[in-house]
Amino acid sequence: MTWRDRRDHGRTADEAGGRLARHATASLAGLLAERGMTRKDLAESMGVSPGRVSQILSGDENLTMRSLAAVADALDVKMEISFTEPSAAGCQEQPAHRALAKTYH
């Protein structure tokens, strides 16, 4: 792995964080849909306001490990995080990760 110029690193980290947040929120939305749950249902399970759930699922917020763990706990699902080498096509998601994501929603 090569180190990037500081100016480039911040932009790249922001882009990567945005992709991860969109992936996480899409997976959560899919899981809610499969279970026939609303955001209000999730809020009640988590003990938070529906507005807080909307913030989490909007994808605009900087999701924390704690907020994701709280959602997983409320939904009684296991959350996994893995680090892998990027595919040859760049930063696109590898097929194995897509399959893993589908197991949760």
XYZ file of N, CA and C in Angstrom:
315
model
N 0.848 -1.178 0.000
C 0.000 0.000 0.000
C 0.886 1.231 0.000
N 0.595 2.169 -0.855
C 1.380 3.390 -0.909
C 0.674 4.486 -0.130
N 1.458 5.377 0.434
C 0.891 6.515 1.162
C 0.525 7.596 0.170
N -0.572 8.228 0.402
C -1.029 9.288 -0.494
C -0.629 10.645 0.050
N -0.597 11.592 -0.836
C -0.375 12.981 -0.457
C -1.472 13.404 0.508
N -1.158 14.181 1.509
C -2.130 14.619 2.518
C -3.361 15.278 1.900
N -3.174 16.064 0.877
C -4.314 16.737 0.235
C -5.246 15.709 -0.384
N -4.719 14.690 -0.982
C -5.521 13.654 -1.629
C -6.152 12.719 -0.593
N -5.452 12.465 0.493
C -5.914 11.508 1.502
C -7.250 11.937 2.116
N -7.411 13.202 2.448
C -8.654 13.668 3.044
C -9.838 13.475 2.116
N -9.661 13.789 0.856
C -10.737 13.643 -0.125
C -11.074 12.165 -0.285
N -10.064 11.347 -0.396
C -10.271 9.917 -0.572
C -10.968 9.318 0.637
N -10.575 9.718 1.832
C -11.199 9.206 3.060
C -12.662 9.630 3.122
N -12.959 10.859 2.740
C -14.346 11.323 2.740
C -15.190 10.530 1.747
N -14.639 10.283 0.574
C -15.364 9.512 -0.441
C -15.598 8.078 0.027
N -14.572 7.472 0.589
C -14.696 6.097 1.076
C -15.697 6.026 2.221
N -15.660 6.992 3.116
C -16.615 7.033 4.220
C -18.037 7.188 3.723
N -18.219 7.993 2.707
C -19.546 8.173 2.118
C -20.067 6.899 1.497
N -19.177 6.174 0.795
C -19.580 4.890 0.199
C -19.979 3.888 1.274
N -19.197 3.818 2.338
C -19.517 2.885 3.423
C -20.834 3.245 4.099
N -21.061 4.537 4.319
C -22.310 4.974 4.949
C -23.508 4.637 4.068
N -23.389 4.866 2.761
C -24.489 4.531 1.851
C -24.750 3.032 1.831
N -23.687 2.242 1.853
C -23.838 0.782 1.867
C -24.532 0.333 3.158
N -24.096 0.864 4.281
C -24.685 0.481 5.570
C -26.152 0.873 5.642
N -26.478 2.085 5.219
C -27.870 2.522 5.316
C -28.757 1.780 4.331
N -28.224 1.443 3.156
C -29.008 0.654 2.200
C -29.270 -0.741 2.753
N -28.267 -1.332 3.387
C -28.447 -2.655 3.993
C -29.482 -2.609 5.101
N -29.423 -1.564 5.919
C -30.404 -1.424 7.012
C -31.808 -1.204 6.470
N -31.933 -0.367 5.451
C -33.252 -0.125 4.852
C -33.816 -1.423 4.271
N -32.970 -2.213 3.620
C -33.403 -3.496 3.076
C -33.843 -4.457 4.161
N -33.106 -4.472 5.262
C -33.445 -5.339 6.383
C -34.788 -4.934 6.986
N -34.998 -3.630 7.150
C -36.287 -3.153 7.672
C -37.430 -3.551 6.742
N -37.224 -3.375 5.449
C -38.266 -3.720 4.472
C -38.588 -5.212 4.522
N -37.557 -6.050 4.591
C -37.776 -7.500 4.658
C -38.586 -7.896 5.878
N -38.360 -7.166 6.970
C -39.062 -7.484 8.215
C -40.400 -6.759 8.339
N -40.711 -5.929 7.361
C -41.959 -5.172 7.414
C -41.971 -4.138 8.525
N -40.796 -3.637 8.863
C -40.664 -2.655 9.943
C -40.556 -1.248 9.379
N -41.079 -0.308 10.137
C -40.952 1.101 9.791
C -39.807 1.712 10.600
N -39.472 2.931 10.261
C -38.466 3.654 11.045
C -38.971 3.864 12.466
N -40.259 4.074 12.594
C -40.848 4.243 13.930
C -40.692 2.959 14.745
N -40.913 1.805 14.107
C -40.725 0.522 14.783
C -39.281 0.379 15.277
N -38.331 0.728 14.414
C -36.927 0.640 14.797
C -36.617 1.593 15.938
N -37.161 2.791 15.865
C -36.935 3.777 16.933
C -37.427 3.236 18.270
N -38.589 2.618 18.270
C -39.132 2.049 19.505
C -38.232 0.931 20.022
N -37.730 0.094 19.124
C -36.828 -0.994 19.522
C -35.522 -0.473 20.101
N -35.067 0.657 19.565
C -33.807 1.243 20.016
C -33.980 2.145 21.229
N -35.204 2.576 21.493
C -35.430 3.517 22.589
C -35.001 4.926 22.246
N -35.120 5.288 20.969
C -34.763 6.630 20.509
C -35.937 7.212 19.727
N -35.818 8.458 19.345
C -36.885 9.102 18.577
C -36.844 8.661 17.119
N -37.988 8.721 16.434
C -37.986 8.430 14.999
C -37.049 9.364 14.227
N -36.901 10.585 14.709
C -35.979 11.528 14.070
C -34.545 11.052 14.128
N -34.187 10.423 15.242
C -32.827 9.898 15.376
C -32.594 8.761 14.379
N -33.578 7.904 14.212
C -33.467 6.819 13.241
C -33.357 7.398 11.831
N -34.118 8.444 11.544
C -34.029 9.088 10.230
C -32.632 9.640 9.994
N -32.022 10.213 11.041
C -30.649 10.708 10.923
C -29.700 9.572 10.577
N -29.847 8.445 11.269
C -28.966 7.301 11.039
C -29.149 6.767 9.622
N -30.395 6.641 9.186
C -30.675 6.038 7.884
C -30.547 7.001 6.709
N -30.318 8.276 6.987
C -30.202 9.241 5.890
C -28.907 9.070 5.109
N -27.896 8.528 5.756
C -26.607 8.365 5.092
C -25.771 9.627 5.119
N -26.349 10.723 5.600
C -25.620 11.992 5.658
C -24.791 12.116 6.932
N -25.193 11.388 7.942
C -24.527 11.479 9.235
C -23.277 10.613 9.241
N -22.296 11.025 10.024
C -21.102 10.224 10.222
C -21.482 9.114 11.207
N -21.780 7.939 10.679
C -22.219 6.832 11.513
C -21.089 6.380 12.430
N -21.437 6.135 13.680
C -20.438 5.623 14.615
C -20.629 4.123 14.794
N -19.611 3.486 15.292
C -19.719 2.060 15.590
C -20.825 1.843 16.615
N -20.951 2.745 17.555
C -21.977 2.601 18.595
C -23.384 2.705 18.016
N -23.597 3.640 17.092
C -24.943 3.779 16.527
C -25.284 2.557 15.665
N -24.320 2.049 14.902
C -24.561 0.841 14.106
C -24.781 -0.371 15.003
N -24.017 -0.468 16.092
C -24.185 -1.582 17.029
C -25.549 -1.506 17.709
N -26.028 -0.296 18.004
C -27.346 -0.136 18.618
C -28.445 -0.588 17.664
N -28.305 -0.266 16.393
C -29.280 -0.704 15.390
C -29.240 -2.226 15.281
N -28.053 -2.803 15.184
C -27.929 -4.260 15.075
C -28.538 -4.947 16.287
N -28.283 -4.402 17.462
C -28.835 -4.977 18.691
C -30.361 -4.912 18.684
N -30.907 -3.770 18.281
C -32.361 -3.600 18.239
C -33.011 -4.555 17.241
N -32.300 -4.871 16.169
C -32.827 -5.770 15.144
C -32.441 -7.230 15.390
N -31.654 -7.453 16.440
C -31.183 -8.791 16.782
C -30.453 -9.445 15.603
N -29.516 -8.682 15.024
C -28.673 -9.182 13.944
C -27.215 -8.996 14.327
N -26.368 -9.722 13.659
C -24.929 -9.636 13.852
C -24.356 -8.659 12.835
N -23.502 -7.766 13.292
C -22.839 -6.824 12.401
C -21.379 -7.240 12.283
N -20.874 -7.307 11.058
C -19.480 -7.661 10.834
C -18.790 -6.584 10.014
N -17.532 -6.370 10.331
C -16.711 -5.419 9.587
C -15.466 -6.166 9.143
N -15.104 -6.006 7.874
C -13.898 -6.668 7.393
C -13.099 -5.707 6.526
N -11.813 -5.922 6.491
C -10.914 -5.148 5.657
C -10.331 -6.094 4.624
N -10.449 -5.719 3.364
C -9.937 -6.556 2.282
C -9.197 -5.698 1.274
N -8.436 -6.350 0.452
C -7.735 -5.662 -0.622
C -8.755 -5.183 -1.652
N -8.554 -4.004 -2.249
C -9.485 -3.540 -3.284
C -9.395 -4.417 -4.527
N -10.476 -4.442 -5.269
C -10.487 -5.220 -6.504
C -9.631 -4.532 -7.556
N -9.339 -5.236 -8.623
C -8.516 -4.688 -9.709
C -9.195 -3.509 -10.384
N -10.521 -3.430 -10.288
C -11.262 -2.346 -10.934
C -11.264 -1.076 -10.096
N -10.490 -1.040 -9.037
C -10.446 0.151 -8.203
C -11.125 -0.095 -6.880
N -11.933 0.838 -6.460
C -12.553 0.767 -5.144
C -13.937 0.146 -5.175
N -14.286 -0.539 -6.227
C -15.610 -1.138 -6.298
C -15.690 -2.324 -5.360
N -16.890 -2.567 -4.901
C -17.156 -3.649 -3.973
C -16.887 -4.996 -4.631
N -16.261 -5.902 -3.901
C -15.984 -7.226 -4.422
C -17.219 -8.100 -4.287
N -17.418 -9.084 -5.173
C -18.598 -9.950 -5.130
C -18.817 -10.613 -3.783
N -17.770 -11.031 -3.088
C -17.936 -11.688 -1.793
C -18.600 -10.758 -0.793
N -18.289 -9.459 -0.879
C -18.892 -8.506 0.047
C -20.360 -8.281 -0.273
N -20.711 -8.300 -1.542
C -22.113 -8.162 -1.905
C -22.914 -9.331 -1.353
N -22.359 -10.519 -1.443
C -23.051 -11.703 -0.924
C -23.206 -11.592 0.584
N -22.169 -11.126 1.282
C -22.234 -10.963 2.717
C -23.291 -9.931 3.086
N -23.319 -8.826 2.362
C -24.288 -7.775 2.657
C -25.709 -8.295 2.489
N -25.917 -9.150 1.497
C -27.260 -9.666 1.254
C -27.722 -10.605 2.364
N -26.803 -11.174 3.109
C -27.217 -12.054 4.199
C -27.855 -11.266 5.328
N -27.640 -9.968 5.362
C -28.165 -9.143 6.444
C -29.408 -8.372 6.064
N -29.824 -8.388 4.813
C -31.059 -7.679 4.461
C -31.914 -8.460 3.535
